[in-house]
Amino acid sequence: AQKVTQAQTEISVVEKEDVTLDCVYETRDTTYYLFWYKQPPSGELVFLIRRNSFDEQNEISGRYSWNFQKSTSSFNFTITASQVVDSAVYFCALSGKETSGSRLTFGEGTQLTVNP
Amino acid sequence: KAGVTQTPRYLIKTRGQQVTLSCSPISGHRSVSWYQQTPGQGLQFLFEYFSETQRNKGNFPGRFSGRQFSNSRSEMNVSTLELGDSALYLCASSLGGVSQETQYFGPGTRLLVL
């Protein structure tokens, strides 16, 4: 069965620090898709990135970067020079044929608090 | 393009009542999925609808049901509410509901069962 693990329940940093959120996944699919979503206090899940299992290139978008390593089944997310507005719960998610359709399997989430 | 909308945003019900939540997907999206989020269980998949048909279902009791209309709008219904049904219910839409597509989420409906 598919599974996503985010071992860090809560992380607290001071503004301008770099922070990495870990995500480890399990799946029997050879083709699968990984996602990161941000959930601010308002509750809406905001899409950040999608990565397919064949593309192991790291991605950078502004202060955000993602490191996908198939060998360790990890898809980690780094925020550089964190800001107070980055405070939110971050979810890693997985989809693939194992569960069919677009059904997402989510990790437990990591609560990130950035203090001024 | 307007995002996914959900109504109502907040709801208070008592045990034993039933509730209907509504979701309007992004224009052109034909797949709608529902998720339940609770502090104890996290984000759990309820069901997915595509072209008015339930295509995928999570591990929830039959009290949870849904439907989709020809304009892709979806409703979910919970009958005989229990205290444990208190949660944030999130709706997501995607174009065709296949695994490689990104799902876009609405703001959610916060349900409190007293």
Short mmCIF file of C-alpha atoms in Angstrom, two decimals:
data_model
loop_
_atom_site.label_atom_id
_atom_site.label_comp_id
_atom_site.label_asym_id
_atom_site.label_seq_id
_atom_site.Cartn_x
_atom_site.Cartn_y
_atom_site.Cartn_z
CA ALA A 1 0.00 0.00 0.00
CA GLN A 2 1.06 3.56 -0.57
CA LYS A 3 2.38 5.47 2.42
CA VAL A 4 3.90 8.89 3.04
CA THR A 5 5.83 9.70 6.19
CA GLN A 6 6.72 13.16 7.42
CA ALA A 7 8.64 12.44 10.59
CA GLN A 8 8.91 16.07 11.67
CA THR A 9 5.68 17.02 13.39
CA GLU A 10 6.72 20.57 14.25
CA ILE A 11 9.66 22.76 13.32
CA SER A 12 10.36 26.19 14.74
CA VAL A 13 12.97 28.51 13.21
CA VAL A 14 13.93 32.13 13.36
CA GLU A 15 13.36 34.30 10.32
CA LYS A 16 16.09 34.07 7.64
CA GLU A 17 17.11 30.59 8.69
CA ASP A 18 17.02 27.81 6.10
CA VAL A 19 14.73 24.90 6.88
CA THR A 20 14.27 21.46 5.31
CA LEU A 21 11.06 19.46 5.56
CA ASP A 22 11.50 15.72 5.11
CA CYS A 23 9.22 13.38 3.18
CA VAL A 24 9.68 9.64 2.73
CA TYR A 25 7.28 7.56 0.65
CA GLU A 26 6.44 3.95 -0.10
CA THR A 27 4.74 2.64 -3.22
CA ARG A 28 4.74 -0.42 -5.44
CA ASP A 29 4.08 1.67 -8.53
CA THR A 30 6.89 2.28 -10.99
CA THR A 31 5.19 5.44 -12.18
CA TYR A 32 3.98 7.77 -9.47
CA TYR A 33 3.67 11.44 -8.66
CA LEU A 34 4.75 13.42 -5.65
CA PHE A 35 3.30 16.70 -4.44
CA TRP A 36 3.84 19.32 -1.81
CA TYR A 37 0.99 21.43 -0.48
CA LYS A 38 0.96 24.31 1.99
CA GLN A 39 -1.92 24.79 4.42
CA PRO A 40 -2.08 28.22 6.07
CA PRO A 41 -4.37 28.78 9.07
CA SER A 42 -7.26 29.57 6.70
CA GLY A 43 -7.37 25.87 5.86
CA GLU A 44 -7.07 25.79 2.09
CA LEU A 45 -4.41 23.48 0.67
CA VAL A 46 -2.20 25.46 -1.69
CA PHE A 47 -0.37 23.49 -4.38
CA LEU A 48 3.39 24.05 -4.45
CA ILE A 49 4.95 21.44 -6.72
CA ARG A 50 4.36 18.18 -8.61
CA ARG A 51 7.13 15.77 -9.56
CA ASN A 52 6.89 12.50 -11.49
CA SER A 53 8.93 9.44 -10.65
CA PHE A 54 11.03 9.67 -13.80
CA ASP A 55 12.28 13.17 -13.17
CA GLU A 56 14.92 13.27 -10.46
CA GLN A 57 16.12 16.73 -11.28
CA ASN A 58 16.08 19.06 -8.34
CA GLU A 59 13.82 22.05 -8.70
CA ILE A 60 14.18 25.59 -7.44
CA SER A 61 11.45 28.20 -7.36
CA GLY A 62 12.51 31.39 -5.67
CA ARG A 63 13.27 30.57 -2.03
CA TYR A 64 11.82 27.07 -2.42
CA SER A 65 13.74 24.03 -3.60
CA TRP A 66 12.96 20.34 -3.78
CA ASN A 67 15.32 17.37 -3.67
CA PHE A 68 13.89 14.14 -5.10
CA GLN A 69 15.97 11.01 -4.47
CA LYS A 70 14.46 7.81 -5.78
CA SER A 71 17.21 5.69 -4.20
CA THR A 72 16.08 6.72 -0.72
CA SER A 73 12.39 7.26 -1.61
CA SER A 74 12.58 10.82 -0.39
CA PHE A 75 11.22 14.12 -1.65
CA ASN A 76 12.49 16.83 0.66
CA PHE A 77 11.53 20.48 0.60
CA THR A 78 13.86 23.33 1.58
CA ILE A 79 12.91 26.92 2.28
CA THR A 80 15.85 29.29 2.07
CA ALA A 81 15.88 32.46 4.15
CA SER A 82 12.55 31.65 5.77
CA GLN A 83 9.99 34.37 6.40
CA VAL A 84 7.13 34.70 8.87
CA VAL A 85 4.67 34.24 5.97
CA ASP A 86 6.06 30.73 5.47
CA SER A 87 4.46 29.65 8.74
CA ALA A 88 1.96 26.95 7.83
CA VAL A 89 1.45 23.20 7.79
CA TYR A 90 3.18 21.55 4.86
CA PHE A 91 1.98 18.26 3.41
CA CYS A 92 3.74 15.83 1.14
CA ALA A 93 1.46 13.62 -0.97
CA LEU A 94 1.66 10.72 -3.41
CA SER A 95 -0.53 9.46 -6.23
CA GLY A 96 -0.20 6.52 -8.57
CA LYS A 97 -1.95 3.59 -10.15
CA GLU A 98 -1.80 1.58 -6.91
CA THR A 99 -4.75 3.53 -5.57
CA SER A 100 -6.06 4.49 -9.03
CA GLY A 101 -7.29 7.81 -10.28
CA SER A 102 -6.07 11.00 -8.75
CA ARG A 103 -6.45 9.86 -5.15
CA LEU A 104 -3.78 11.43 -2.98
CA THR A 105 -2.13 9.74 -0.04
CA PHE A 106 -0.95 12.41 2.37
CA GLY A 107 1.71 12.47 5.01
CA GLU A 108 0.93 13.63 8.51
CA GLY A 109 2.09 17.16 7.81
CA THR A 110 4.82 19.32 9.32
CA GLN A 111 3.85 22.46 11.24
CA LEU A 112 6.43 25.12 10.42
CA THR A 113 6.62 28.19 12.61
CA VAL A 114 8.89 31.02 11.57
CA ASN A 115 9.51 33.47 14.38
CA PRO A 116 10.51 37.08 13.74
CA LYS B 1 -10.07 31.54 -13.51
CA ALA B 2 -12.07 31.12 -10.33
CA GLY B 3 -10.80 28.51 -7.91
CA VAL B 4 -12.63 25.70 -6.21
CA THR B 5 -15.47 26.97 -4.06
CA GLN B 6 -17.13 25.23 -1.15
CA THR B 7 -20.28 26.08 0.74
CA PRO B 8 -20.99 26.54 3.50
CA ARG B 9 -17.67 27.46 5.08
CA TYR B 10 -18.79 26.67 8.62
CA LEU B 11 -21.50 24.44 9.95
CA ILE B 12 -22.69 23.39 13.39
CA LYS B 13 -24.92 20.34 13.71
CA THR B 14 -26.03 18.03 16.48
CA ARG B 15 -25.60 14.27 16.70
CA GLY B 16 -28.07 12.34 14.61
CA GLN B 17 -28.67 15.11 12.09
CA GLN B 18 -27.58 14.97 8.50
CA VAL B 19 -25.58 17.49 6.51
CA THR B 20 -24.94 18.32 2.86
CA LEU B 21 -21.80 20.06 1.69
CA SER B 22 -21.33 21.56 -1.76
CA CYS B 23 -18.32 21.94 -4.02
CA SER B 24 -17.95 23.79 -7.32
CA PRO B 25 -14.81 22.80 -9.23
CA ILE B 26 -12.60 24.97 -11.37
CA SER B 27 -14.25 25.60 -14.71
CA GLY B 28 -13.43 22.77 -17.11
CA HIS B 29 -12.45 20.32 -14.38
CA ARG B 30 -14.49 17.15 -14.44
CA SER B 31 -13.07 15.30 -11.47
CA VAL B 32 -14.00 16.16 -7.91
CA SER B 33 -12.50 14.48 -4.85
CA TRP B 34 -13.42 14.86 -1.20
CA TYR B 35 -11.11 14.58 1.79
CA GLN B 36 -11.69 14.66 5.52
CA GLN B 37 -9.11 16.30 7.77
CA THR B 38 -9.05 15.67 11.51
CA PRO B 39 -6.28 16.21 14.07
CA GLY B 40 -6.16 12.51 14.86
CA GLN B 41 -6.40 10.92 11.42
CA GLY B 42 -4.94 13.63 9.21
CA LEU B 43 -6.08 13.98 5.63
CA GLN B 44 -8.10 11.02 4.43
CA PHE B 45 -9.64 10.38 1.04
CA LEU B 46 -13.42 10.02 1.01
CA PHE B 47 -14.37 9.56 -2.65
CA GLU B 48 -13.88 10.81 -6.17
CA TYR B 49 -16.44 11.60 -8.84
CA PHE B 50 -15.90 11.90 -12.55
CA SER B 51 -18.65 12.46 -15.11
CA GLU B 52 -21.35 11.97 -12.48
CA THR B 53 -19.96 8.56 -11.48
CA GLN B 54 -18.17 7.59 -8.30
CA ARG B 55 -14.86 6.28 -9.50
CA ASN B 56 -12.96 5.74 -6.30
CA LYS B 57 -13.93 5.37 -2.66
CA GLY B 58 -12.00 5.56 0.58
CA ASN B 59 -12.55 3.58 3.74
CA PHE B 60 -15.50 5.39 5.26
CA PRO B 61 -18.89 4.06 6.41
CA GLY B 62 -21.96 4.21 4.22
CA ARG B 63 -23.19 7.27 6.13
CA PHE B 64 -20.87 9.23 3.88
CA SER B 65 -22.16 9.59 0.36
CA GLY B 66 -21.81 11.92 -2.54
CA ARG B 67 -22.94 12.76 -5.99
CA GLN B 68 -21.90 14.82 -8.95
CA PHE B 69 -24.07 16.79 -11.30
CA SER B 70 -23.80 17.27 -15.03
CA ASN B 71 -22.05 20.62 -14.53
CA SER B 72 -19.39 18.80 -12.42
CA ARG B 73 -20.54 20.39 -9.17
CA SER B 74 -20.51 17.88 -6.36
CA GLU B 75 -22.24 17.41 -3.05
CA MET B 76 -21.37 15.14 -0.17
CA ASN B 77 -23.84 14.04 2.45
CA VAL B 78 -23.26 12.70 5.92
CA SER B 79 -26.24 11.10 7.60
CA THR B 80 -26.74 10.33 11.28
CA LEU B 81 -23.90 12.58 12.36
CA GLU B 82 -21.52 11.44 15.08
CA LEU B 83 -19.20 13.54 17.23
CA GLY B 84 -16.25 12.05 15.37
CA ASP B 85 -17.48 13.53 12.10
CA SER B 86 -16.33 16.95 13.28
CA ALA B 87 -13.65 17.84 10.76
CA LEU B 88 -12.54 20.05 7.93
CA TYR B 89 -13.97 18.69 4.69
CA LEU B 90 -11.91 19.59 1.67
CA CYS B 91 -12.92 19.32 -1.94
CA ALA B 92 -10.41 19.16 -4.78
CA SER B 93 -10.81 19.28 -8.52
CA SER B 94 -8.69 18.22 -11.47
CA LEU B 95 -9.18 17.99 -15.21
CA GLY B 96 -9.66 14.28 -15.75
CA GLY B 97 -8.91 12.74 -12.38
CA VAL B 98 -5.78 10.82 -13.37
CA SER B 99 -2.83 10.36 -11.07
CA GLN B 100 -0.47 12.72 -12.88
CA GLU B 101 -2.78 15.69 -12.61
CA THR B 102 -2.57 18.30 -9.91
CA GLN B 103 -5.57 18.56 -7.64
CA TYR B 104 -6.60 22.05 -6.62
CA PHE B 105 -8.31 22.42 -3.29
CA GLY B 106 -11.10 24.61 -2.05
CA PRO B 107 -11.12 26.47 1.29
CA GLY B 108 -12.98 23.66 3.01
CA THR B 109 -16.08 23.37 5.15
CA ARG B 110 -15.53 23.21 8.91
CA LEU B 111 -18.16 20.94 10.44
CA LEU B 112 -18.69 20.84 14.18
CA VAL B 113 -20.97 18.15 15.56
CA LEU B 114 -22.29 18.76 19.07
#
